[in-house]
XYZ file of C-alpha atoms in Angstrom:
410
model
C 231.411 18.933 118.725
C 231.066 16.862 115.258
C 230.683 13.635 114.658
C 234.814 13.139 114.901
C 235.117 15.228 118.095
C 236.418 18.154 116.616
C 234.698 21.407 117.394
C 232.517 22.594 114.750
C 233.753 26.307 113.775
C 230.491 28.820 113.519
C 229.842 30.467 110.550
C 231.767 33.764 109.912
C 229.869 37.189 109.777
C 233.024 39.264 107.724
C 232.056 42.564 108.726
C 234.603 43.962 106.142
C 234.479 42.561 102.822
C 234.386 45.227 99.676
C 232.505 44.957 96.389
C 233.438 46.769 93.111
C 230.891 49.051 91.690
C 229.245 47.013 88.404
C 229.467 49.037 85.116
C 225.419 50.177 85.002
C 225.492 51.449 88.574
C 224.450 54.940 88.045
C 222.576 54.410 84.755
C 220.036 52.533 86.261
C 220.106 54.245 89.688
C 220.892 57.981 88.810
C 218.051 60.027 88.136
C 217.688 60.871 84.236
C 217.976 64.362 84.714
C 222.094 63.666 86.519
C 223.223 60.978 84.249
C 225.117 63.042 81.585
C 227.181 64.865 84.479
C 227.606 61.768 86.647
C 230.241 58.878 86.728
C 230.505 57.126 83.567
C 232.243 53.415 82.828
C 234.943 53.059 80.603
C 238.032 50.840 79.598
C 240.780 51.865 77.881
C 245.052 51.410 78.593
C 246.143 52.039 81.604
C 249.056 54.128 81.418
C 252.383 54.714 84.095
C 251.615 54.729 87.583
C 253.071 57.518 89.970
C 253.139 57.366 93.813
C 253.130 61.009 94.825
C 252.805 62.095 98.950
C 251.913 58.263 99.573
C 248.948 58.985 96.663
C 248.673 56.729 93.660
C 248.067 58.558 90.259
C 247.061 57.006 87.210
C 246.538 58.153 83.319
C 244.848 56.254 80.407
C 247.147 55.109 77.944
C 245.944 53.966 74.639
C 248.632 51.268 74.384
C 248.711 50.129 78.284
C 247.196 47.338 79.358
C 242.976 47.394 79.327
C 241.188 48.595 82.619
C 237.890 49.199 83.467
C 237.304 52.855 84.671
C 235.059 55.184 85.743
C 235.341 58.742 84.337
C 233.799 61.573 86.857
C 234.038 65.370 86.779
C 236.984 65.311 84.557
C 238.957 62.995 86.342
C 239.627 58.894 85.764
C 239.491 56.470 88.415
C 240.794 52.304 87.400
C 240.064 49.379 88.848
C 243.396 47.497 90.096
C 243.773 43.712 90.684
C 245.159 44.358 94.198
C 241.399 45.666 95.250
C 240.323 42.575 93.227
C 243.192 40.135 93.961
C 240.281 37.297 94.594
C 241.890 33.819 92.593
C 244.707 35.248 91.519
C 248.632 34.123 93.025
C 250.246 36.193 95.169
C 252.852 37.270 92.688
C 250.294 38.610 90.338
C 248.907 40.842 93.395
C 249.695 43.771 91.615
C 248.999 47.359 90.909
C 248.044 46.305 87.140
C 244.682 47.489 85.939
C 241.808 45.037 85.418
C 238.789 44.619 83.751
C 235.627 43.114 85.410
C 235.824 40.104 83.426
C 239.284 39.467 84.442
C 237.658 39.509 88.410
C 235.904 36.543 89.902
C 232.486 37.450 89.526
C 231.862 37.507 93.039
C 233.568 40.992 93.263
C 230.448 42.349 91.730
C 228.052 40.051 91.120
C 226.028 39.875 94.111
C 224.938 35.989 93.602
C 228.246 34.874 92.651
C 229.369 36.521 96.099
C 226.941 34.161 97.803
C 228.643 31.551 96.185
C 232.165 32.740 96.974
C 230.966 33.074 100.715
C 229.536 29.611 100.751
C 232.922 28.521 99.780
C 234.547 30.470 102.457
C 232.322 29.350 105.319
C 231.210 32.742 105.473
C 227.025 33.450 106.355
C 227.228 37.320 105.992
C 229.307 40.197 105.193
C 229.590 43.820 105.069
C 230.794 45.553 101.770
C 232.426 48.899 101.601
C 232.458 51.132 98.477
C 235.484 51.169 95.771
C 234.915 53.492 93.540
C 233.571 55.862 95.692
C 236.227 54.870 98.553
C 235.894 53.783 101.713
C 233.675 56.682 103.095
C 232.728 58.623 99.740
C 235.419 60.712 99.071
C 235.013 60.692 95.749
C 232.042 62.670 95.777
C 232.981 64.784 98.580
C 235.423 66.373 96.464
C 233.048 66.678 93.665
C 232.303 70.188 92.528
C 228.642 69.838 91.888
C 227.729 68.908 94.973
C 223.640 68.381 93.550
C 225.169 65.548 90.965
C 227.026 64.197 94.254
C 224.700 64.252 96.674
C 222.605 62.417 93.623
C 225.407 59.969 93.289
C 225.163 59.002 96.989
C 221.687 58.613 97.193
C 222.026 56.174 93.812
C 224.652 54.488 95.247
C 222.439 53.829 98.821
C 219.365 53.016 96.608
C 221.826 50.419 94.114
C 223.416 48.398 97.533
C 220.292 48.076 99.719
C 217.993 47.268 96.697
C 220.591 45.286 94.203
C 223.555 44.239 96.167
C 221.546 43.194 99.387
C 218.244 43.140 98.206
C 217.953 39.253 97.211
C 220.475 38.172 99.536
C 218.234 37.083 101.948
C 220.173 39.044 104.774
C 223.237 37.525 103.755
C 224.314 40.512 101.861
C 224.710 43.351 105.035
C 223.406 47.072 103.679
C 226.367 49.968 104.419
C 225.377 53.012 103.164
C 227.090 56.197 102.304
C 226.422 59.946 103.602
C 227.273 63.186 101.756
C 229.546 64.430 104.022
C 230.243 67.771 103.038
C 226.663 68.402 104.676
C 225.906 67.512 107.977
C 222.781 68.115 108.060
C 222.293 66.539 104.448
C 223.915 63.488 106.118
C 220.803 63.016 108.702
C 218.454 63.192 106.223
C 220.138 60.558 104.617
C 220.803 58.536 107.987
C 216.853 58.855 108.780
C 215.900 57.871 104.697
C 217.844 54.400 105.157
C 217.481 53.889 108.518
C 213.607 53.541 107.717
C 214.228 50.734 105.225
C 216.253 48.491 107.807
C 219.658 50.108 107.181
C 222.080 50.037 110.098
C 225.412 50.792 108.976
C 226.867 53.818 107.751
C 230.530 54.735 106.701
C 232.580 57.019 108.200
C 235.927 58.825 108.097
C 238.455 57.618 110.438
C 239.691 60.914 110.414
C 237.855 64.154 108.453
C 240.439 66.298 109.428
C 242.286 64.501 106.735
C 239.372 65.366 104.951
C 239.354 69.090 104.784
C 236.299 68.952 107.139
C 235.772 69.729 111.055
C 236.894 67.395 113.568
C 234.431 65.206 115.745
C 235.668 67.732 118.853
C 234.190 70.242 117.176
C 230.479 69.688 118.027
C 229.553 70.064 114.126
C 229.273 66.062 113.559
C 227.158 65.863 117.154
C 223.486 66.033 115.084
C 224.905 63.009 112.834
C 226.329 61.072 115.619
C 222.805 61.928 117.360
C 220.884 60.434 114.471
C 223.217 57.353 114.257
C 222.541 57.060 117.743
C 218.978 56.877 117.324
C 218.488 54.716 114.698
C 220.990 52.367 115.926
C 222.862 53.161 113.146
C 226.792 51.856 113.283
C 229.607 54.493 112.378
C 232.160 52.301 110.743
C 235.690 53.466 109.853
C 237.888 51.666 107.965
C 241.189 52.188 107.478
C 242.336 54.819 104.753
C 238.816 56.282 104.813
C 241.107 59.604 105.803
C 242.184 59.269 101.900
C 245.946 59.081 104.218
C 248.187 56.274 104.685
C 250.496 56.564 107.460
C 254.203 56.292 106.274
C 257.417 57.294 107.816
C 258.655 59.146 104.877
C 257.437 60.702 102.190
C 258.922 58.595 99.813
C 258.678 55.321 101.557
C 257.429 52.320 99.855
C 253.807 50.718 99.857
C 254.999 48.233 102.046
C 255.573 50.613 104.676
C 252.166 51.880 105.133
C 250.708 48.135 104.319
C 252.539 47.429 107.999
C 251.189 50.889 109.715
C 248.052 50.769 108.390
C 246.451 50.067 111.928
C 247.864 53.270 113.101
C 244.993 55.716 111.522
C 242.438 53.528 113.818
C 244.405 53.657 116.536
C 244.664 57.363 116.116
C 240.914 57.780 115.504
C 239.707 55.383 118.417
C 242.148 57.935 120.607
C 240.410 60.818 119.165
C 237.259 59.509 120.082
C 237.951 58.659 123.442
C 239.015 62.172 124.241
C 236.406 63.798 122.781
C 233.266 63.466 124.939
C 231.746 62.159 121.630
C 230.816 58.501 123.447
C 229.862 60.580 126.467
C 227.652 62.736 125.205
C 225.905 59.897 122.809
C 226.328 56.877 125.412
C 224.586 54.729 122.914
C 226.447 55.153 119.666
C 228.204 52.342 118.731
C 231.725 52.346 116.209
C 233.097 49.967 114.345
C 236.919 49.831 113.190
C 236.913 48.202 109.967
C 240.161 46.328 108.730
C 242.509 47.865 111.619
C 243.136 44.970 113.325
C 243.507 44.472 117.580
C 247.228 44.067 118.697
C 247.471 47.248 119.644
C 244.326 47.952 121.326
C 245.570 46.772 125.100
C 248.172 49.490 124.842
C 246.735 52.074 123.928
C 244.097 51.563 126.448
C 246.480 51.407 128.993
C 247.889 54.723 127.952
C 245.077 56.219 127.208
C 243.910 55.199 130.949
C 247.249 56.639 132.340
C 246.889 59.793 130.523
C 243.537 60.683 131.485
C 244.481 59.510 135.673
C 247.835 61.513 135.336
C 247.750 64.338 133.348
C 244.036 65.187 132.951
C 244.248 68.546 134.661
C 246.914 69.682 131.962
C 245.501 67.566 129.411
C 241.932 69.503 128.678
C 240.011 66.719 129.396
C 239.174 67.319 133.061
C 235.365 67.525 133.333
C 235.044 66.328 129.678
C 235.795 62.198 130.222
C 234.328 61.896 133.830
C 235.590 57.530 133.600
C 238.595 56.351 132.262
C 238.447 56.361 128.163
C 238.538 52.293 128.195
C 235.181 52.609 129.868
C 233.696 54.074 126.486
C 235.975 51.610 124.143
C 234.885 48.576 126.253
C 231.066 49.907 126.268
C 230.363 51.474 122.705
C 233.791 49.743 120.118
C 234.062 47.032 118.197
C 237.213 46.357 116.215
C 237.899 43.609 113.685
C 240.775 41.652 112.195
C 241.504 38.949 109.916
C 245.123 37.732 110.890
C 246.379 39.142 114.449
C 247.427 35.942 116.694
C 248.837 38.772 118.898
C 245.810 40.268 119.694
C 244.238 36.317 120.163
C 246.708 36.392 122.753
C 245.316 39.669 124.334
C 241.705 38.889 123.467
C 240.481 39.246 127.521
C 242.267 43.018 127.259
C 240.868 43.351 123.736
C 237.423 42.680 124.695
C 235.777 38.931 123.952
C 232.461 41.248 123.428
C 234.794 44.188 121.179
C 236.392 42.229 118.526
C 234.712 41.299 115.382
C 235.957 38.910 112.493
C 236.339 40.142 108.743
C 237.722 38.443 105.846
C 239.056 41.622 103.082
C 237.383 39.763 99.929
C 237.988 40.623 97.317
C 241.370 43.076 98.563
C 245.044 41.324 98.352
C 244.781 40.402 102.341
C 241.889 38.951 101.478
C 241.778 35.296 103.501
C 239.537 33.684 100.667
C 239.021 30.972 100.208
C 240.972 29.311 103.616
C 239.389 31.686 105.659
C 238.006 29.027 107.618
C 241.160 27.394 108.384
C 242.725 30.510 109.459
C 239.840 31.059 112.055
C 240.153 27.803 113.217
C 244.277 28.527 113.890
C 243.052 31.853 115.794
C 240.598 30.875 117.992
C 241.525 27.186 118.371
C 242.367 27.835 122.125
C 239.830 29.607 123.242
C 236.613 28.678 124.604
C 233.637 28.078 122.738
C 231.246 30.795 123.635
C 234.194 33.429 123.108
C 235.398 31.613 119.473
C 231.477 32.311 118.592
C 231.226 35.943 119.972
C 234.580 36.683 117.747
C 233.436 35.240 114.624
C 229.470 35.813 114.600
C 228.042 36.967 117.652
C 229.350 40.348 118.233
C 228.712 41.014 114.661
C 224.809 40.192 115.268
C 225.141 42.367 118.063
C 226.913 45.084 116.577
C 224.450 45.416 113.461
C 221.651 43.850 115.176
C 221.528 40.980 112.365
C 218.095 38.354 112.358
C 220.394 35.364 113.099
C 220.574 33.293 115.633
C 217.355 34.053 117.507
C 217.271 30.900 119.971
C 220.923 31.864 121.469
C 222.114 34.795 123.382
C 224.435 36.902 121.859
C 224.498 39.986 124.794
C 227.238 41.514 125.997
C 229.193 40.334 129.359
C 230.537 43.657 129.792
């Protein structure tokens, strides 16, 4: 308690928070010998804006309004203040381009981040990509798959060395794998792993993808090496480059409500697939898909696998019920769910994880604080910490808090 009897709220470890790529990314961290066919910065107009099969496509415009861009095997991708909504009104959350210097420096400036977190109330955080979205799509789809495979390496090298580097541990490494490769993607696991990396991003879904699904056994050697390094898959939503929407034509708003769907979807997936059997120490995070949802669709999946198994194809393959693997190897997050608050015993008081979105339009910065406080003002102390910092240490196996215990009651 303080010194006015109110209880003092823990620090926040956000493990979801993004960061926008600075212009010189790739010039400094591509090799020489890659530069002239990698990603290049540019600003120009931004011209009209077309949302095709829930898919947002863009085209320069000399006369549009100036963006910052990056230009990559023929195609250009903008920068749009919704992914860098940071100090802006809510009404001017839109799908306008932006330039870096229109951004609060914090979106990719690592030491003005610090300084936006201290703000916050917010010790650590976890950035995924932008440019290269949220699992490195971008260069998935890339033709020359050398230049790519270059561009995730320089990317890896840029956020452990530049982003995190001087952070102190403040600044949480999450690291990128080619994954048109599997075994490409070990290598890469096993080269960041060895310099104290412990989170890698994932696709919530690689059907989605164009690429085999985790029941196919092909991802088992990169699940293996997460596994062994104590690496963290995380999957956030939309990292299936899909949105789920009800129709076609439906507006944004529509997926912005059912964005939790693709994790709940995934987290199913994985608890069918033998996946957390077979590797009964991997550990996956769900980044940004909040946890209303989660006691129902453990209940179901509980009921399905005690009712129907025999039909089902997974007789033999899930020898417990699947909550046994959710509870024992899944961490979700969230940033506004009262709901799941409400449900946090069936959630899991060691499963859920706290994130704040900076710099992205549901971004809680900077009253992120206060809006922690309203969630976990009712609970008790120990669980208000493991939700907003201690599962997090435990997840990603972060130096803080040495003196207390942060294990699991499960």
């Amino acid at each position: 308690m303080g010194a006015s009897g109110v209880r003092e709220l823990p620090r926040i470890i956000s493990v979801d928070d993004h960061v926008i790529e600075p212009a010189h990314l790739f010039e400094t961290w591509l090799p020489r010998k890659y530069r002239d066919r990698g990603p290049k910065p540019f600003r120009a107009g931004i011209g009209g804006l077309q949302y095709i099969g829930g898919k947002y496509r863009f085209t320069t415009d000399p006369g549009g309004q100036i963006t910052d861009w990056w230009a990559y095997e023929g195609q250009v991708f903008p920068y749009k203040r919704v992914i860098a909504a940071v100090g802006f009104s809510r009404d001017e959350m839109t799908l306008d381009g932006i330039t870096r210097d229109q951004m609060r420096k914090g979106c990719w400036d690592p030491k003005a981040r610090l300084d936006d977190m201290d703000v916050n109330h917010v010790e650590a955080s976890l950035c995924f990509p932008t440019f290269p979205r949220f699992c490195g799509q971008t260069f998935a789809e890339a033709q020359d798959k050398e230049v790519a495979l270059a561009c995730v390496r320089a990317y890896n090298d840029w956020m452990v060395e530049e982003w995190c580097g001087e952070s102190g541990g403040r600044l949480i490494p999450l690291c990128l794998i080619p994954l048109w490769d599997v075994d490409l993607a070990v290598a890469e696991i096993e080269r960041n792993a060895a310099r104290g990396v412990r989170a890698v991003t994932f696709s919530e879904i690689p059907t989605y993808l164009g690429l085999p699904s985790i029941h196919s056994g092909y991802w088992d050697p990169f699940f293996a090496a997460c596994e062994a390094t104590g690496t963290v898959v995380n999957m956030h939503i939309g990292s299936s480059s899909q949105m789920p929407a009800a129709s076609p034509d439906a507006p944004p708003a529509v997926q912005a409500t059912l964005s939790f769907n693709n994790a709940m979807s995934s987290l199913t997936d994985f608890l069918f697939s033998g996946v957390l059997v077979r590797f009964p120490r991997l550990t996956l995070a769900y980044s940004e898909g909040q946890m209303g949802w989660i006691p129902y669709a453990l209940e179901r999946a509980d009921d399905v696998w005690r009712e129907h198994r025999a039909w089902g194809g997974v007789r033999g393959l899930i020898p417990e019920p699947p909550s046994t693997y959710y509870y024992r190897q899944v961490f979700c997050c969230f940033f506004r769910d009262k709901h799941g608050i409400e449900s946090i015993e069936t959630v899991g008081v060691d499963n859920a994880t706290f994130e704040t979105d900076y710099p992205h339009v549901d971004s809680t910065w900077p009253d992120t604080k206060q809006v922690a406080a309203e969630h976990v003002a009712g609970l008790p102390e120990e669980v208000a910490y493991k939700i907003l910092r201690g599962n997090a240490i435990r997840m990603l196996g972060l130096p803080f808090d040495a003196g207390r215990a942060v294990a699991s009651t499960a």
